[in-house]
Coordinates of C-alpha atoms and ligand atoms in Angstrom, one line a residue:
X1 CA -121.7 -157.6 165.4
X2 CA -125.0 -157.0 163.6
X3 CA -125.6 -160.2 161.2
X4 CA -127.5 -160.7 157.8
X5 CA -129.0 -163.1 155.4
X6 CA -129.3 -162.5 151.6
X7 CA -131.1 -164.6 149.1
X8 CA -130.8 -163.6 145.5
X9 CA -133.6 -164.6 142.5
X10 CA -133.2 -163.9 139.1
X11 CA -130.6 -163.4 136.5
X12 CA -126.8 -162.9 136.6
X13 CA -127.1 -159.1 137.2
X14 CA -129.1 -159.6 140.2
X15 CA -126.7 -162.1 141.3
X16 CA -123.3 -159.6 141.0
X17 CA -125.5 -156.9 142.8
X18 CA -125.7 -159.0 145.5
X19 CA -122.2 -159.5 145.4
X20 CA -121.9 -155.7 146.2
X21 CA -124.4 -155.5 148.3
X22 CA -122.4 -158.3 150.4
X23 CA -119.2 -156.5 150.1
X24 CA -121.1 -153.0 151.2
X25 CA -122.3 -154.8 154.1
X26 CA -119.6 -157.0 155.3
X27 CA -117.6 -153.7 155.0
X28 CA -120.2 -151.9 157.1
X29 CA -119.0 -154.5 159.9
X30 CA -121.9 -156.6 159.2
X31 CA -121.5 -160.6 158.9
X32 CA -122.7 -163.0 156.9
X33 CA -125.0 -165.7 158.3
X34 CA -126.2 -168.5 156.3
X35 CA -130.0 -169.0 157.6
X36 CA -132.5 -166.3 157.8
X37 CA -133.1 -167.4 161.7
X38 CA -130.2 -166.6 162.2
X39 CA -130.0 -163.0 160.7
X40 CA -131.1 -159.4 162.2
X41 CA -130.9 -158.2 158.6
X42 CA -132.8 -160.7 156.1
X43 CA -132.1 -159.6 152.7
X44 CA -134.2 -160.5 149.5
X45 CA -132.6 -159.6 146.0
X46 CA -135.7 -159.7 143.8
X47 CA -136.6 -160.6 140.3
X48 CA -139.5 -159.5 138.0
X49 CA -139.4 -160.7 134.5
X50 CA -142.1 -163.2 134.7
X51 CA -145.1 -163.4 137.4
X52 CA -143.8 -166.8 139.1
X53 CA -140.6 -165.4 139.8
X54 CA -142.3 -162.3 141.6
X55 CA -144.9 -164.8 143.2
X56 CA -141.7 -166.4 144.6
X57 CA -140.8 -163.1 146.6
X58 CA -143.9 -162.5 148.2
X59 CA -144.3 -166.6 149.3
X60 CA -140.8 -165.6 151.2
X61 CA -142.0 -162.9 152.7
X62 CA -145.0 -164.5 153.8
X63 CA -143.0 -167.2 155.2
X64 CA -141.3 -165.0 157.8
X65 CA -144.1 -162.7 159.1
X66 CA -144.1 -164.1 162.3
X67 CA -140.4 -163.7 162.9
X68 CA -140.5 -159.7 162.1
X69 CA -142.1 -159.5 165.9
X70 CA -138.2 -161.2 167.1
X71 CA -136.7 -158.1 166.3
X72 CA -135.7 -158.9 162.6
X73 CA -136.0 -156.4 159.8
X74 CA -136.7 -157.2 156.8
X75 CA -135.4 -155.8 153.2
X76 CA -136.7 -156.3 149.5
X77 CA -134.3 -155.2 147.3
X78 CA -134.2 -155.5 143.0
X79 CA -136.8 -155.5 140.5
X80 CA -139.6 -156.4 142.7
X81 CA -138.9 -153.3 145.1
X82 CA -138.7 -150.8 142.1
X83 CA -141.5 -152.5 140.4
X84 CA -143.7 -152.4 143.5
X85 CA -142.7 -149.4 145.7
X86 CA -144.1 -148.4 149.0
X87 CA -146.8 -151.0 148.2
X88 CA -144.9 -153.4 149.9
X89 CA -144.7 -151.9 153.1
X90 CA -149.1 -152.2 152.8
X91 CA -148.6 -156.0 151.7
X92 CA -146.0 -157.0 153.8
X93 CA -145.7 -154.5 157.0
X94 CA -142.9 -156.3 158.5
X95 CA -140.7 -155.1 155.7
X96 CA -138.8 -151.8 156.4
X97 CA -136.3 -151.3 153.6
X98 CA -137.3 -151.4 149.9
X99 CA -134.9 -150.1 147.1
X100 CA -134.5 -150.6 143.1
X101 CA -131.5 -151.4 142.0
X102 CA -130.5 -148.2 140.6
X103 CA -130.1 -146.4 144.4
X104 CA -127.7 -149.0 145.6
X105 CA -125.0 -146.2 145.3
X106 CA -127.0 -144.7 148.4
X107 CA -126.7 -148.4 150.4
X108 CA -124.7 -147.1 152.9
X109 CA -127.0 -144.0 153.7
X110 CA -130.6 -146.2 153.7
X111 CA -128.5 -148.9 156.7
X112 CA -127.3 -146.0 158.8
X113 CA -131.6 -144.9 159.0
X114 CA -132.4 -148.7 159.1
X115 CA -129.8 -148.8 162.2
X116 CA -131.2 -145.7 163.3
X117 CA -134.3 -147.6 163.9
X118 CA -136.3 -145.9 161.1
X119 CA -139.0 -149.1 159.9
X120 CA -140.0 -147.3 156.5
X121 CA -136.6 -146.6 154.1
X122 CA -136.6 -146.7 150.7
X123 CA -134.4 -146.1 147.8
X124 CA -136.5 -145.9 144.6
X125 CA -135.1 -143.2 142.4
X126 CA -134.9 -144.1 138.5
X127 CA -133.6 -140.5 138.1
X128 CA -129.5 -141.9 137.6
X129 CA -126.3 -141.8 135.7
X130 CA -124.4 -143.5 138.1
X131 CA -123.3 -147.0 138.5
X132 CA -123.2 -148.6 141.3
X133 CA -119.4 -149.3 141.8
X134 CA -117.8 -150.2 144.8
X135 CA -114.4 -151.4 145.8
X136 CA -116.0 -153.8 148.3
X137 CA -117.6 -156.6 145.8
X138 CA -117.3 -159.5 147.6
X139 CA -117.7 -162.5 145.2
X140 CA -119.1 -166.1 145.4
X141 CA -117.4 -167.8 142.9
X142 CA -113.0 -167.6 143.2
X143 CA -112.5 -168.5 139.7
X144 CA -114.9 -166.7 137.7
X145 CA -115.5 -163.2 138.0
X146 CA -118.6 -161.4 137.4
X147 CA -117.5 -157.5 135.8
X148 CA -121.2 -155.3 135.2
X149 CA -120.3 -152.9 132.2
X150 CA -123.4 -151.1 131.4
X151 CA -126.7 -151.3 133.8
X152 CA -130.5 -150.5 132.9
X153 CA -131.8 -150.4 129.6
X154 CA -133.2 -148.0 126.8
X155 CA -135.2 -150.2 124.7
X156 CA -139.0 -150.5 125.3
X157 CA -139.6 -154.1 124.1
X158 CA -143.2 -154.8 124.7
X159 CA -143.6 -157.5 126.8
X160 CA -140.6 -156.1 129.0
X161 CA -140.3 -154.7 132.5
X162 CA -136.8 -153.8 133.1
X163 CA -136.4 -150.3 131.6
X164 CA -139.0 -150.0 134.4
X165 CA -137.2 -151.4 137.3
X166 CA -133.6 -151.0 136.5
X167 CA -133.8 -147.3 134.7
X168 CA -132.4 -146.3 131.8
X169 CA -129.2 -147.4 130.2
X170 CA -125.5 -145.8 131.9
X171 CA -122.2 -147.8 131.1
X172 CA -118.8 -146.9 133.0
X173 CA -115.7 -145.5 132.2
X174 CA -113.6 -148.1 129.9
X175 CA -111.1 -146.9 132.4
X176 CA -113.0 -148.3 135.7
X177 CA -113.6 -151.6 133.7
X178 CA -110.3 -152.1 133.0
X179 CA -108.9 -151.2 136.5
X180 CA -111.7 -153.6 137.5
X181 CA -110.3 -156.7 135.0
X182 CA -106.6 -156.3 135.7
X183 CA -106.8 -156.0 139.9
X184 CA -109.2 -159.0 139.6
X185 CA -106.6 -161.3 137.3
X186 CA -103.8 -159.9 140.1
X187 CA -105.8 -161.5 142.5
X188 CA -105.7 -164.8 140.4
X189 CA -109.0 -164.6 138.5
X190 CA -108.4 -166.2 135.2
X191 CA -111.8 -165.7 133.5
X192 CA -114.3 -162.6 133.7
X193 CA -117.8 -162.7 132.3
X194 CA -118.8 -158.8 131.1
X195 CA -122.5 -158.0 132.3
X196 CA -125.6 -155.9 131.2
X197 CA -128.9 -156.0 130.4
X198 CA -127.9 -155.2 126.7
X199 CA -124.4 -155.8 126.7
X200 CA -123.0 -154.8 123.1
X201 CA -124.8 -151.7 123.6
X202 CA -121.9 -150.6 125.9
X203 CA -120.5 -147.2 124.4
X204 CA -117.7 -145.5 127.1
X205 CA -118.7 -142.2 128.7
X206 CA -115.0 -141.1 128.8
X207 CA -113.4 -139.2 126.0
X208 CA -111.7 -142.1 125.6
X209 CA -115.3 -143.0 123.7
X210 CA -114.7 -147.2 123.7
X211 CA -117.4 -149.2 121.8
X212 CA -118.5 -152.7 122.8
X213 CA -115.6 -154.4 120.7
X214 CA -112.8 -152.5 121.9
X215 CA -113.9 -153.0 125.0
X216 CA -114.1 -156.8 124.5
X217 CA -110.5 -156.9 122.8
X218 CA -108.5 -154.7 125.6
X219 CA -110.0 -157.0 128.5
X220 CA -109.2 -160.2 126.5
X221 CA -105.7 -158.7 126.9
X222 CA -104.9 -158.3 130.3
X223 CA -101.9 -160.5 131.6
X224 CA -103.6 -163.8 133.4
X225 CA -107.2 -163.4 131.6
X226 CA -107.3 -166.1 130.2
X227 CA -111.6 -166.3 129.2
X228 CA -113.6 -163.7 128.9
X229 CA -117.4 -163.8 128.6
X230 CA -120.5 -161.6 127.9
X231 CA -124.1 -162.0 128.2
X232 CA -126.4 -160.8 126.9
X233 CA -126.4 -159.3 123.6
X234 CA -129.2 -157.5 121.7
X235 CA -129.3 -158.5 118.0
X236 CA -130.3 -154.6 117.4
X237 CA -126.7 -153.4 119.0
X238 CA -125.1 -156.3 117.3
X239 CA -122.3 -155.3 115.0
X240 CA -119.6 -157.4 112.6
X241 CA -116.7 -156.2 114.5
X242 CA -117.5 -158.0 117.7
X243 CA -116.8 -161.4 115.6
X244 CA -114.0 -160.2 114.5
X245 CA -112.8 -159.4 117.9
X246 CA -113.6 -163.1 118.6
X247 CA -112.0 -163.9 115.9
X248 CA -108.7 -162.1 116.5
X249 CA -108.5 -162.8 120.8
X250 CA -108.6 -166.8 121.5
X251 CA -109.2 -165.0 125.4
X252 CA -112.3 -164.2 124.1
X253 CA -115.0 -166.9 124.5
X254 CA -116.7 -168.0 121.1
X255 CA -120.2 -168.1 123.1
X256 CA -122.5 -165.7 121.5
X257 CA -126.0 -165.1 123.5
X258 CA -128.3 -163.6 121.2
X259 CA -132.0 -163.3 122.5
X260 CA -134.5 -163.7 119.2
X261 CA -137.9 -163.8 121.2
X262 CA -139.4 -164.9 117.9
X263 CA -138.7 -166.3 114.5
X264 CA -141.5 -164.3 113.2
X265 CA -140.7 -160.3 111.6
X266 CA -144.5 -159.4 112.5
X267 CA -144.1 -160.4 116.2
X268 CA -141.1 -158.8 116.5
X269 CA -142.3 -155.4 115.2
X270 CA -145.5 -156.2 118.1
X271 CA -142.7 -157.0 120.4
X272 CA -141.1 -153.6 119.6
X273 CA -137.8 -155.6 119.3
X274 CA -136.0 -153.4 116.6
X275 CA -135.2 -155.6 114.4
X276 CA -136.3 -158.6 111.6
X277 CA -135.9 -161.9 111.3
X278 CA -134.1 -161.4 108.2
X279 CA -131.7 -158.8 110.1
X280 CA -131.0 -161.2 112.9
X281 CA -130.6 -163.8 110.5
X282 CA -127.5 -161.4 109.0
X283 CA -126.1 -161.8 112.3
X284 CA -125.8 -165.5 112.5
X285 CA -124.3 -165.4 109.1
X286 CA -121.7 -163.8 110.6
X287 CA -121.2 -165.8 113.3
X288 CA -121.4 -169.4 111.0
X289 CA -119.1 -167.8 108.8
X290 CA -116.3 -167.1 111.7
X291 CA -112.8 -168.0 111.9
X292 CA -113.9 -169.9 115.4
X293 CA -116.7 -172.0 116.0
X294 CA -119.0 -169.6 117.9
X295 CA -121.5 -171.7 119.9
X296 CA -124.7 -169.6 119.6
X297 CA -127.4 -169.9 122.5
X298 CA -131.0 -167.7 122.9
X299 CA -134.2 -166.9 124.7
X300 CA -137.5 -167.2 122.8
X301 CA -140.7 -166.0 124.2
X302 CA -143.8 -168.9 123.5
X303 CA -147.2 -167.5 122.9
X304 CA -146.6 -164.1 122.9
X305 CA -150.2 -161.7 122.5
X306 CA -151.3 -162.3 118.5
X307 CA -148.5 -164.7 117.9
X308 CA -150.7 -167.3 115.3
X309 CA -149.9 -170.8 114.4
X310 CA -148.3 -169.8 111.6
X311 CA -145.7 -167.1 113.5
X312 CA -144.9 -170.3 115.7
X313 CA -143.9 -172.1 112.7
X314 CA -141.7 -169.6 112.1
X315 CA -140.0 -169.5 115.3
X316 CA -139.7 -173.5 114.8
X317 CA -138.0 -172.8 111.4
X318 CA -135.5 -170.7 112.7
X319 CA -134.6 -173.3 115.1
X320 CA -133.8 -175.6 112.9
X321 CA -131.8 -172.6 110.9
X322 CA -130.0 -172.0 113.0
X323 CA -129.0 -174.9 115.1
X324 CA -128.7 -173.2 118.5
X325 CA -126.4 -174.8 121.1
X326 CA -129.1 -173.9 123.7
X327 CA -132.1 -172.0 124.0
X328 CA -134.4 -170.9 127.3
X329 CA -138.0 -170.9 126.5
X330 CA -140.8 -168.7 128.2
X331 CA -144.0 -168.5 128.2
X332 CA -145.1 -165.1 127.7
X333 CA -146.2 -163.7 131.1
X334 CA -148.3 -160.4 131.5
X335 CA -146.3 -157.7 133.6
X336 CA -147.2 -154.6 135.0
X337 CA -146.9 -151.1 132.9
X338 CA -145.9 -153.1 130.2
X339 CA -147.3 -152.1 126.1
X340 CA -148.3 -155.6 125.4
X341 CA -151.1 -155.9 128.9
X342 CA -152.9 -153.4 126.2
X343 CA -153.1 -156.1 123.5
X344 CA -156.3 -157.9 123.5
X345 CA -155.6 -161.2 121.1
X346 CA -153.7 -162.9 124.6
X347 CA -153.0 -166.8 123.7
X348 CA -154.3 -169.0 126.0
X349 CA -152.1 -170.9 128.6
X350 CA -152.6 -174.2 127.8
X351 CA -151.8 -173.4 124.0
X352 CA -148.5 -171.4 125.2
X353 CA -147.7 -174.1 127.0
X354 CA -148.0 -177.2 124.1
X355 CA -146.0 -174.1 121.5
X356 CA -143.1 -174.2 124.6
X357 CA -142.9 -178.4 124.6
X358 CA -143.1 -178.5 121.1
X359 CA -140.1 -176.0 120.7
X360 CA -138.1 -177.6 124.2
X361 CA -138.9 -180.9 122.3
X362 CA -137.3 -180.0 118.6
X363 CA -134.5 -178.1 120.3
X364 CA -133.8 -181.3 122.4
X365 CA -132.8 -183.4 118.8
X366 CA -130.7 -180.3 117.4
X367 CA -128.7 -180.0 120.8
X368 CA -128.2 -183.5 120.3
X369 CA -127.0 -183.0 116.9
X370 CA -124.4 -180.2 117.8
X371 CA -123.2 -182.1 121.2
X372 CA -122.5 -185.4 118.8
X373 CA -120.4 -183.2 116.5
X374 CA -117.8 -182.6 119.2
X375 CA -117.5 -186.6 120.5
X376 CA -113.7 -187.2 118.9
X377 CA -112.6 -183.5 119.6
X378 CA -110.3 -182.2 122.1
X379 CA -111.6 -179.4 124.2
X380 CA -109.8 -177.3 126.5
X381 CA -111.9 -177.0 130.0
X382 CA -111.9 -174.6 133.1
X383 CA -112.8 -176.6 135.6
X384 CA -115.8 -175.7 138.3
X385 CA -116.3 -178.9 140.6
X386 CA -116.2 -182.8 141.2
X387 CA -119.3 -184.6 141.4
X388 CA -118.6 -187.1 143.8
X389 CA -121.8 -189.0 142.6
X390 CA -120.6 -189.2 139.3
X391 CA -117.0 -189.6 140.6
X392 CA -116.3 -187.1 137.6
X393 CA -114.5 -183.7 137.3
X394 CA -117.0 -180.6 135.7
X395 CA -115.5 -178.8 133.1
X396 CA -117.0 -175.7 130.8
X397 CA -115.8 -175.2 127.3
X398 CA -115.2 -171.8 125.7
X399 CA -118.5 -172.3 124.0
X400 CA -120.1 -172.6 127.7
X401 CA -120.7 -176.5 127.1
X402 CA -120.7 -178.6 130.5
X403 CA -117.8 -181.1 130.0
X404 CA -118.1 -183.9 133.4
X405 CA -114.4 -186.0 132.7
X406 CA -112.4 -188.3 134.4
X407 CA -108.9 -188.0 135.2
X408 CA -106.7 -191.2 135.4
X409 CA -103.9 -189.3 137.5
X410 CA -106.5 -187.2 139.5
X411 CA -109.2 -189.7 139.9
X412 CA -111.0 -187.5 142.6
X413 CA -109.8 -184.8 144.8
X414 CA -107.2 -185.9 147.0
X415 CA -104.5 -184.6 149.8
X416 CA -105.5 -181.2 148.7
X417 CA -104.8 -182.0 145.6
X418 CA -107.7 -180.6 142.9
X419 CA -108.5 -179.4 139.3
X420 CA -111.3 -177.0 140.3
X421 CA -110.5 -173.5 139.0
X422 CA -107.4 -175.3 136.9
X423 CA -107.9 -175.7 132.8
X424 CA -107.1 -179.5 130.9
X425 CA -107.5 -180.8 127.5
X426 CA -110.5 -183.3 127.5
X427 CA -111.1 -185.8 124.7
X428 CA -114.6 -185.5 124.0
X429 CA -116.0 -189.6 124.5
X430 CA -119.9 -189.0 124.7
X431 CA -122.4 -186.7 123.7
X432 CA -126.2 -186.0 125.8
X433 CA -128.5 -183.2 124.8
X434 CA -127.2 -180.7 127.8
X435 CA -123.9 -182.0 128.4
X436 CA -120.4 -183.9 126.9
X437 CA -118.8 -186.8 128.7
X438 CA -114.6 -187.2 128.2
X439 CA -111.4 -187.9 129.3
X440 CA -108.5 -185.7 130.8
X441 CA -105.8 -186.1 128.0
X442 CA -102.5 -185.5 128.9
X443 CA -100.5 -182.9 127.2
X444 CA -98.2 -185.4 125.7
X445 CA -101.3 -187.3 124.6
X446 CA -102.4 -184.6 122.7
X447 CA -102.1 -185.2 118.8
Ligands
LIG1 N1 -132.0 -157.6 127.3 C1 -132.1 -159.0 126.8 C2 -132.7 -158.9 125.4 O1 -133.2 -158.0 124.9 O2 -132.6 -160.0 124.7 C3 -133.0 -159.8 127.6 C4 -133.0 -159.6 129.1 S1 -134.5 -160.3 129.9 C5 -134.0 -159.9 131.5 C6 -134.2 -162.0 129.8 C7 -135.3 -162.8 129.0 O3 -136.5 -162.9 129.7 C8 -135.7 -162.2 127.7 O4 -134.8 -162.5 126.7 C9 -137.1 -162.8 127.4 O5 -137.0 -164.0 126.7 C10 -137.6 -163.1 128.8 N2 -138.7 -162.3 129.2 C11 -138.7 -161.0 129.5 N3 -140.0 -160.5 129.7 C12 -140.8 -161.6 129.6 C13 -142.2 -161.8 129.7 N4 -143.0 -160.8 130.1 N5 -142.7 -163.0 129.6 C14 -141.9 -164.0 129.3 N6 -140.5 -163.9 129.1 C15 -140.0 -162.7 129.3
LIG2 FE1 -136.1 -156.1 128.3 FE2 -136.0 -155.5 125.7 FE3 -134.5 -154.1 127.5 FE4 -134.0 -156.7 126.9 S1 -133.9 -155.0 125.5 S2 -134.0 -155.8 128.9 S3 -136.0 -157.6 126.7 S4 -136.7 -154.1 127.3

């Protein structure tokens, strides 16, 4: 039995295409090992968004050199491989397979050459419709299930390298989706988390001709879902009738990811990002003026090229607007092929850097805020683990908070006996800036 090793970087998509690519694999009578000394195949599932997180591939790579003479091969796989091409076979020789994401479909075909013994196979075709959908996903997690929608992207923000490392933007059939959602709540899966670069800009290729909202409502639907998630929405493709769809389906999350980059309409026009403050504003109008209480979370980019002192101000004022439940700062990092490497007004690092603490530091006290609002509430959790240094239970709201609890009955895994991948009412105790503390309530406790 040949035996392989797979480490994944980057975001949640790069993490489900692992999932198939372990499922491909394991189904190609390959098996799992845990260590990379211990595989024949070592795997690395690659991410390019910023320059550390590319850095990170090619430290990995260097780390292993020496073992590519013990008869290992070596695969880069992802972004990185799209992004960099044959160019990694000059920088790292002991590498012999490199493929974008977009050829996994052809997965199969590039291992029977790499078994064949051939040292230089790549899969690096942008030229698709297809997504890659295969029956043998194996997943990590048993109780939440990752479901990719729509892969690649067709916007061209400028400061972004994905529509050139992932290819343009394909969704599948409403029908496939679905077929996916119900075998996977037969299986006992009770909540599904819907995936794609752009998510809302799903639109079904079937005559069937789904949009983003139907989608949403129909897989909040199925018999056993009981959550249903999606990340991560562009404000651009953002329309009313996905609140309402909140609104209307409790099986539908009221977690809303919407990426703003910047508080400030003349960096977004630099940015390319389709849209004004004022029009994303709109947006979180709609969500504050919901039925539910939609927890809103989003990505801004710090010191993007141009961006002055007084743009950052904006950014901060729309912070405080719109009380975000989370946000995940970046400081803008050049990448390759990308509009913005062309702009010449580049802010300097160490002023990128104070514009991200100041932002991670005014953030801090309005996460504070929002958490304090929910001590006294009830929440209803799934629950992912026991922290046995804590000796507490982790929960996750509907809005995606962390909730750690205790249970009086259930005071720690026991006999067999767990929570994990069950759901309970918490009472809300304490609030911190990233998490809520509680207690396991009791349904006849519950007022
Ligand atoms: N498609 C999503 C959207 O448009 O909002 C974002 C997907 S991107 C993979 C995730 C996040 O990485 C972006 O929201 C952005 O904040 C960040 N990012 C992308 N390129 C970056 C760059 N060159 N420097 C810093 N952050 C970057
Ligand atoms: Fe990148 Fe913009 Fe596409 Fe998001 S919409 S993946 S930020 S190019």
């Amino acid at each position: 039995m040949k035996t392989f090793y797979i480490e994944t970087f980057g975001c949640q998509m790069n993490a489900h295409d692992s999932e198939k690519v372990r499922g491909t694999l394991l189904e190609r009578g390959y098996m799992q090992v845990e260590t990379p000394d211990e595989a024949e195949l070592v795997l690395y599932n690659t991410c390019s968004i910023r320059d550390k997180a590319e850095q990170k591939v090619f430290n990995r790579l260097q780390q292993f050199k020496r073992a590519s003479g013990k008869g290992k091969v070596f695969g880069v796989l992802g972004c990185v491989a799209q992004q960099e091409g044959e160019r990694i076979f000059e920088r790292a020789p002991h590498v012999s397979l490199v493929a974008g994401s977009a050829s996994y479909t052809k997965l199969p075909e590039m291992l029977v050459q790499l078994e064949a013994g051939n040292r230089r196979v790549t899969g690096l075709s942008l030229d698709t419709d297809e997504t890659f959908d295969t029956p043998f996903t194996r997943r990590d997690n048993p109780h939440r299930a990752y479901i990719t929608i729509i892969e690649g992207c067709d916007k061209a923000c400028a400061y972004c390298v994905v529509p050139f490392t992932r290819g343009p933007e394909r969704s599948r059939t409403s029908d496939s989706v679905m077929r996916e959602t119900r075998s996977l709540a037969e299986s006992g899966y009770t909540e599904v988390q819907l995936l794609g670069q752009n998510v809302n800009s799903y639109r079904d290729p079937s005559p069937r001709g789904w949009d983003f909202s139907q989608l949403l409502t129909n897989a909040g639907s199925v018999p056993g879902i009981r959550r249903v998630r999606f990340t991560t929405s562009h404000p651009r493709d953002f329309v009313k009738s996905i609140i309402d769809a909140i609104d209307e389906n409790p099986a539908l999350c009221n977690h809303v990811h919407l990426p703003v980059q910047s508080g400030s309409t003349s960096v977004l026009a630099r940015m390319q990002r389709l849209y004004s403050r004022d029009e994303y504003m709109r947006r979180i109008e709609w969500m504050k003026n919901a039925k539910r209480d939609i927890a809103i979370t989003t990505d801004i980019i710090a010191g993007f090229p141009g961006e002055s002192e007084a743009d950052f101000n904006e950014t901060l004022r729309l912070a405080d607007e719109v009380e975000y439940d989370s946000m995940f700062i970046f400081k803008y990092s050049k990448r390759p092929n990308t509009a913005a490497l062309q702009y010449d007004d580049h802010v300097p690092e160490e002023e990128k850097t104070r514009r991200l603490m100041l932002l991670q530091e005014r953030q801090r006290a309005i996460q504070m805020r929002r958490n304090a609002s929910y001590v006294g509430k009830t929440e209803e959790v799934h629950v992912e683990g026991f922290n046995v240094a804590t000796g507490q239970w982790i929960g996750r709201t509907t809005q995606n908070k962390t909730l750690n609890f205790s249970d009086a009955a259930l005071p720690a895994p026991d006999e067999g006996q767990t929570l994990v991948g069950q759901y309970a009412d918490v009472l809300v105790t304490r609030a911190g800036p990233n998490s809520l503390t509680g207690e396991r309530v009791r349904e006849s406790c519950v007022q």
